[in-house]
Short mmCIF file of C-alpha atoms in Angstrom, two decimals:
data_model
loop_
_atom_site.label_atom_id
_atom_site.label_comp_id
_atom_site.label_asym_id
_atom_site.label_seq_id
_atom_site.Cartn_x
_atom_site.Cartn_y
_atom_site.Cartn_z
CA MET A 1 46.31 -20.48 66.98
CA PRO A 2 47.47 -18.14 63.68
CA THR A 3 51.15 -17.14 64.34
CA LYS A 4 50.50 -13.21 64.50
CA ASN A 5 47.83 -13.92 67.62
CA HIS A 6 50.48 -16.34 69.39
CA ILE A 7 53.27 -13.67 68.80
CA ILE A 8 50.79 -11.19 70.60
CA LEU A 9 49.65 -13.39 73.56
CA GLN A 10 53.50 -14.46 74.28
CA SER A 11 54.45 -10.72 74.03
CA LYS A 12 51.93 -9.92 76.65
CA GLN A 13 53.38 -12.47 78.79
CA LEU A 14 56.77 -11.35 78.36
CA PHE A 15 55.95 -7.68 78.74
CA PHE A 16 54.16 -8.23 82.03
CA GLN A 17 57.41 -10.62 83.52
CA GLN A 18 60.01 -8.54 82.30
CA GLY A 19 58.63 -5.20 81.24
CA ILE A 20 58.65 -3.88 77.50
CA ALA A 21 62.09 -2.29 77.75
CA ASN A 22 63.74 -5.20 78.85
CA THR A 23 62.01 -8.00 76.37
CA ARG A 24 64.28 -8.98 73.30
CA LEU A 25 63.00 -10.09 69.67
CA GLN A 26 64.86 -13.29 70.79
CA GLN A 27 63.02 -13.77 73.64
CA ILE A 28 59.53 -13.59 71.94
CA ALA A 29 60.58 -15.54 68.94
CA ASP A 30 61.93 -18.47 71.57
CA ALA A 31 58.60 -18.03 73.53
CA VAL A 32 56.53 -18.76 70.20
CA GLY A 33 58.50 -21.50 68.92
CA ILE A 34 59.90 -19.55 65.63
CA SER A 35 63.15 -18.05 64.65
CA VAL A 36 63.77 -14.06 64.79
CA GLY A 37 63.92 -14.09 61.06
CA ASN A 38 60.42 -15.57 61.09
CA LEU A 39 59.00 -13.09 63.65
CA ALA A 40 60.38 -10.39 61.62
CA TYR A 41 58.38 -11.46 58.78
CA HIS A 42 55.25 -10.84 60.79
CA TYR A 43 56.65 -7.67 62.64
CA LYS A 44 59.70 -6.23 61.44
CA ASN A 45 60.61 -4.94 64.94
CA LYS A 46 60.03 -4.62 68.27
CA GLU A 47 57.83 -1.35 68.27
CA ALA A 48 55.65 -3.08 65.63
CA ILE A 49 54.94 -5.87 68.09
CA VAL A 50 54.31 -3.20 71.12
CA GLU A 51 51.90 -1.52 68.40
CA ALA A 52 49.98 -4.74 67.68
CA VAL A 53 49.75 -5.86 71.23
CA TYR A 54 48.07 -2.35 72.17
CA GLU A 55 45.87 -2.52 69.01
CA ASN A 56 44.58 -5.79 70.53
CA LEU A 57 43.99 -4.13 73.71
CA PHE A 58 42.07 -1.16 72.24
CA GLU A 59 39.89 -3.66 70.21
CA GLU A 60 38.99 -5.38 73.59
CA LEU A 61 38.25 -2.19 75.09
CA ALA A 62 36.03 -1.05 72.25
CA ALA A 63 33.98 -4.04 72.63
CA ILE A 64 33.43 -3.74 76.26
CA LEU A 65 32.39 -0.14 75.73
CA SER A 66 30.02 -0.86 72.84
CA GLN A 67 28.01 -2.93 75.10
CA TYR A 68 26.91 0.43 77.16
CA GLY A 69 23.45 0.34 75.57
CA VAL A 70 22.62 -3.19 76.11
CA HIS A 71 22.55 -3.30 80.19
CA THR A 72 21.24 -0.48 82.16
CA GLY A 73 20.78 0.31 85.96
CA PHE A 74 22.83 -1.98 88.44
CA GLU A 75 22.84 -4.76 86.04
CA GLY A 76 24.73 -2.49 83.56
CA LEU A 77 27.14 -1.69 85.97
CA ASP A 78 27.69 -5.14 87.25
CA LYS A 79 28.26 -6.08 83.83
CA GLN A 80 30.94 -3.63 82.96
CA PHE A 81 32.70 -4.19 86.23
CA SER A 82 33.10 -7.96 85.01
CA ASP A 83 34.19 -7.21 81.76
CA LEU A 84 36.79 -4.60 82.87
CA TYR A 85 38.04 -7.39 85.41
CA PHE A 86 38.27 -9.94 83.10
CA PHE A 87 40.01 -7.36 80.44
CA PHE A 88 42.72 -6.21 82.87
CA THR A 89 43.39 -9.87 84.30
CA ASN A 90 44.01 -10.65 80.60
CA ASN A 91 46.27 -7.58 80.18
CA GLN A 92 48.27 -7.41 83.30
CA PHE A 93 51.17 -6.17 81.15
CA THR A 94 49.76 -2.67 81.23
CA PHE A 95 50.20 -2.39 84.96
CA ASN A 96 54.37 -2.20 85.01
CA ASN A 97 54.56 -0.52 81.54
CA ASN A 98 52.77 2.91 81.87
CA TRP A 99 55.98 4.88 82.24
CA GLU A 100 57.40 3.06 79.29
CA ILE A 101 54.34 3.72 77.30
CA GLU A 102 54.40 7.30 78.21
CA ARG A 103 58.16 7.77 77.70
CA SER A 104 58.69 6.02 74.24
CA TYR A 105 54.99 5.33 72.66
CA PRO A 106 53.24 8.81 72.81
CA GLU A 107 50.43 7.76 70.39
CA ILE A 108 49.61 4.81 72.17
CA GLN A 109 49.48 6.79 75.69
CA SER A 110 47.30 9.32 74.19
CA ARG A 111 44.76 6.43 72.92
CA TRP A 112 44.90 4.96 76.48
CA LEU A 113 43.94 8.29 78.01
CA SER A 114 41.30 8.77 75.49
CA VAL A 115 39.95 5.35 76.26
CA ASN A 116 39.98 5.91 79.93
CA THR A 117 38.10 9.28 79.31
CA LYS A 118 35.39 7.03 77.29
CA ILE A 119 35.08 4.56 80.37
CA LEU A 120 34.72 7.71 82.67
CA ASN A 121 32.13 9.11 80.70
CA GLN A 122 30.42 5.87 80.52
CA LEU A 123 30.35 5.44 84.21
CA LYS A 124 28.96 9.06 84.77
CA GLN A 125 26.19 8.43 82.30
CA ARG A 126 25.18 4.95 84.31
CA ILE A 127 25.26 7.06 87.86
CA THR A 128 23.13 9.72 86.15
CA ASN A 129 20.78 7.01 84.87
CA CYS A 130 20.53 5.21 88.20
CA VAL A 131 19.63 8.65 89.83
CA GLN A 132 16.83 9.08 87.29
CA ILE A 133 15.37 5.68 87.69
CA GLY A 134 15.52 6.09 91.74
CA LEU A 135 18.33 3.62 92.32
CA LEU A 136 20.92 5.95 93.67
CA LYS A 137 20.45 9.42 95.53
CA PRO A 138 20.74 12.64 94.25
CA GLU A 139 24.41 14.09 94.78
CA PRO A 140 24.56 15.91 98.15
CA PHE A 141 26.53 18.47 96.66
CA LYS A 142 27.62 19.95 93.22
CA GLY A 143 30.20 17.30 91.91
CA GLU A 144 29.87 14.60 94.38
CA HIS A 145 29.24 12.10 91.71
CA GLU A 146 32.05 13.28 89.56
CA LEU A 147 34.02 12.43 92.24
CA LEU A 148 32.65 9.29 93.00
CA CYS A 149 33.13 8.05 89.27
CA GLN A 150 36.86 9.15 89.37
CA ASN A 151 37.16 6.98 92.06
CA ILE A 152 35.43 4.26 90.77
CA LEU A 153 37.73 4.69 87.57
CA ILE A 154 40.68 4.32 90.07
CA ILE A 155 39.56 1.33 91.43
CA VAL A 156 39.04 -0.18 88.20
CA ASN A 157 42.46 0.39 86.94
CA HIS A 158 44.62 0.17 89.94
CA TRP A 159 42.81 -2.65 92.16
CA ILE A 160 44.28 -5.69 90.65
CA PRO A 161 47.98 -4.27 90.63
CA GLN A 162 47.76 -3.16 94.12
CA GLN A 163 46.27 -6.61 95.21
CA ILE A 164 49.17 -8.15 93.36
CA LEU A 165 51.80 -5.73 94.73
CA GLN A 166 50.67 -6.61 98.18
CA LYS A 167 50.53 -10.25 97.55
CA LYS A 168 46.91 -10.18 98.30
CA PRO A 169 44.04 -12.30 96.68
CA VAL A 170 42.57 -11.50 93.31
CA SER A 171 39.28 -12.73 92.16
CA GLU A 172 36.24 -11.03 90.66
CA LYS A 173 34.26 -11.08 93.40
CA LEU A 174 36.85 -9.05 95.60
CA TYR A 175 37.18 -6.79 92.95
CA LYS A 176 33.44 -5.93 92.25
CA LYS A 177 33.12 -5.84 96.14
CA SER A 178 35.56 -2.89 96.06
CA LEU A 179 33.59 -0.95 93.48
CA TRP A 180 29.97 -1.63 94.77
CA GLY A 181 31.36 -0.91 98.40
CA ILE A 182 31.62 2.72 97.29
CA LEU A 183 28.68 2.90 95.59
CA TYR A 184 26.57 1.46 98.50
CA PRO A 185 26.19 4.61 100.65
CA ASN A 186 24.60 6.39 97.55
CA PHE A 187 21.65 3.78 97.40
CA THR A 188 18.00 4.73 97.86
CA ALA A 189 15.86 2.10 99.44
CA LYS A 190 14.61 1.11 96.09
CA GLY A 191 18.35 0.71 94.96
CA GLN A 192 19.10 -1.36 98.03
CA THR A 193 16.30 -3.71 96.83
CA ALA A 194 17.66 -4.02 93.65
CA PHE A 195 20.93 -4.54 94.76
CA GLN A 196 19.51 -7.46 96.80
CA GLN A 197 17.24 -8.99 94.18
CA THR A 198 19.71 -8.29 91.11
CA ILE A 199 23.16 -8.26 92.21
CA VAL A 200 23.57 -10.46 95.31
CA PRO A 201 22.20 -13.54 93.74
CA LYS A 202 25.26 -13.58 91.41
CA GLY A 203 27.64 -14.52 93.97
CA PHE A 204 28.52 -11.03 95.38
CA ASN A 205 28.48 -12.37 99.24
#
């Protein structure tokens, strides 16, 4: 593994274990197995490492969002749920560093909010598509699907840290059950059939 990639990987782990504010360059260097001087050759200070770590994160999210047009209907939602689950399990340091990023790294915070807006907009588009093809019911009142998408985004972002905090199991299956659980009441008869045929066989039960 290239040294820069190793630095990013070890930094993510330390940021999750100790928080960004409490992680020192010496600890990162020790985890990578290099000197602080060698670390500085790759990244001049901790701020540069934080920026590189989040740049890596944004690249991963961009790759997920770029798949929007590849999968549609319930399969598209299910694929995006899986991708986001693995993204967050691989980037758990984001859970306990939100306030530090907001305080000390406003540009990163701005990009993070922008990406969340993109995820929300994709969810809205997916829900609209599922209504158009008859998988989901039309909204019973104006704005209901907006609220539905916001609730989905809350689960996407916060289900894993809540499970960890409560010392409950974390798995892709449980994560997706929580997401599909709030969608299920909106299924049409066609949607229920499609769900049983395309989602359940993937190990939903």
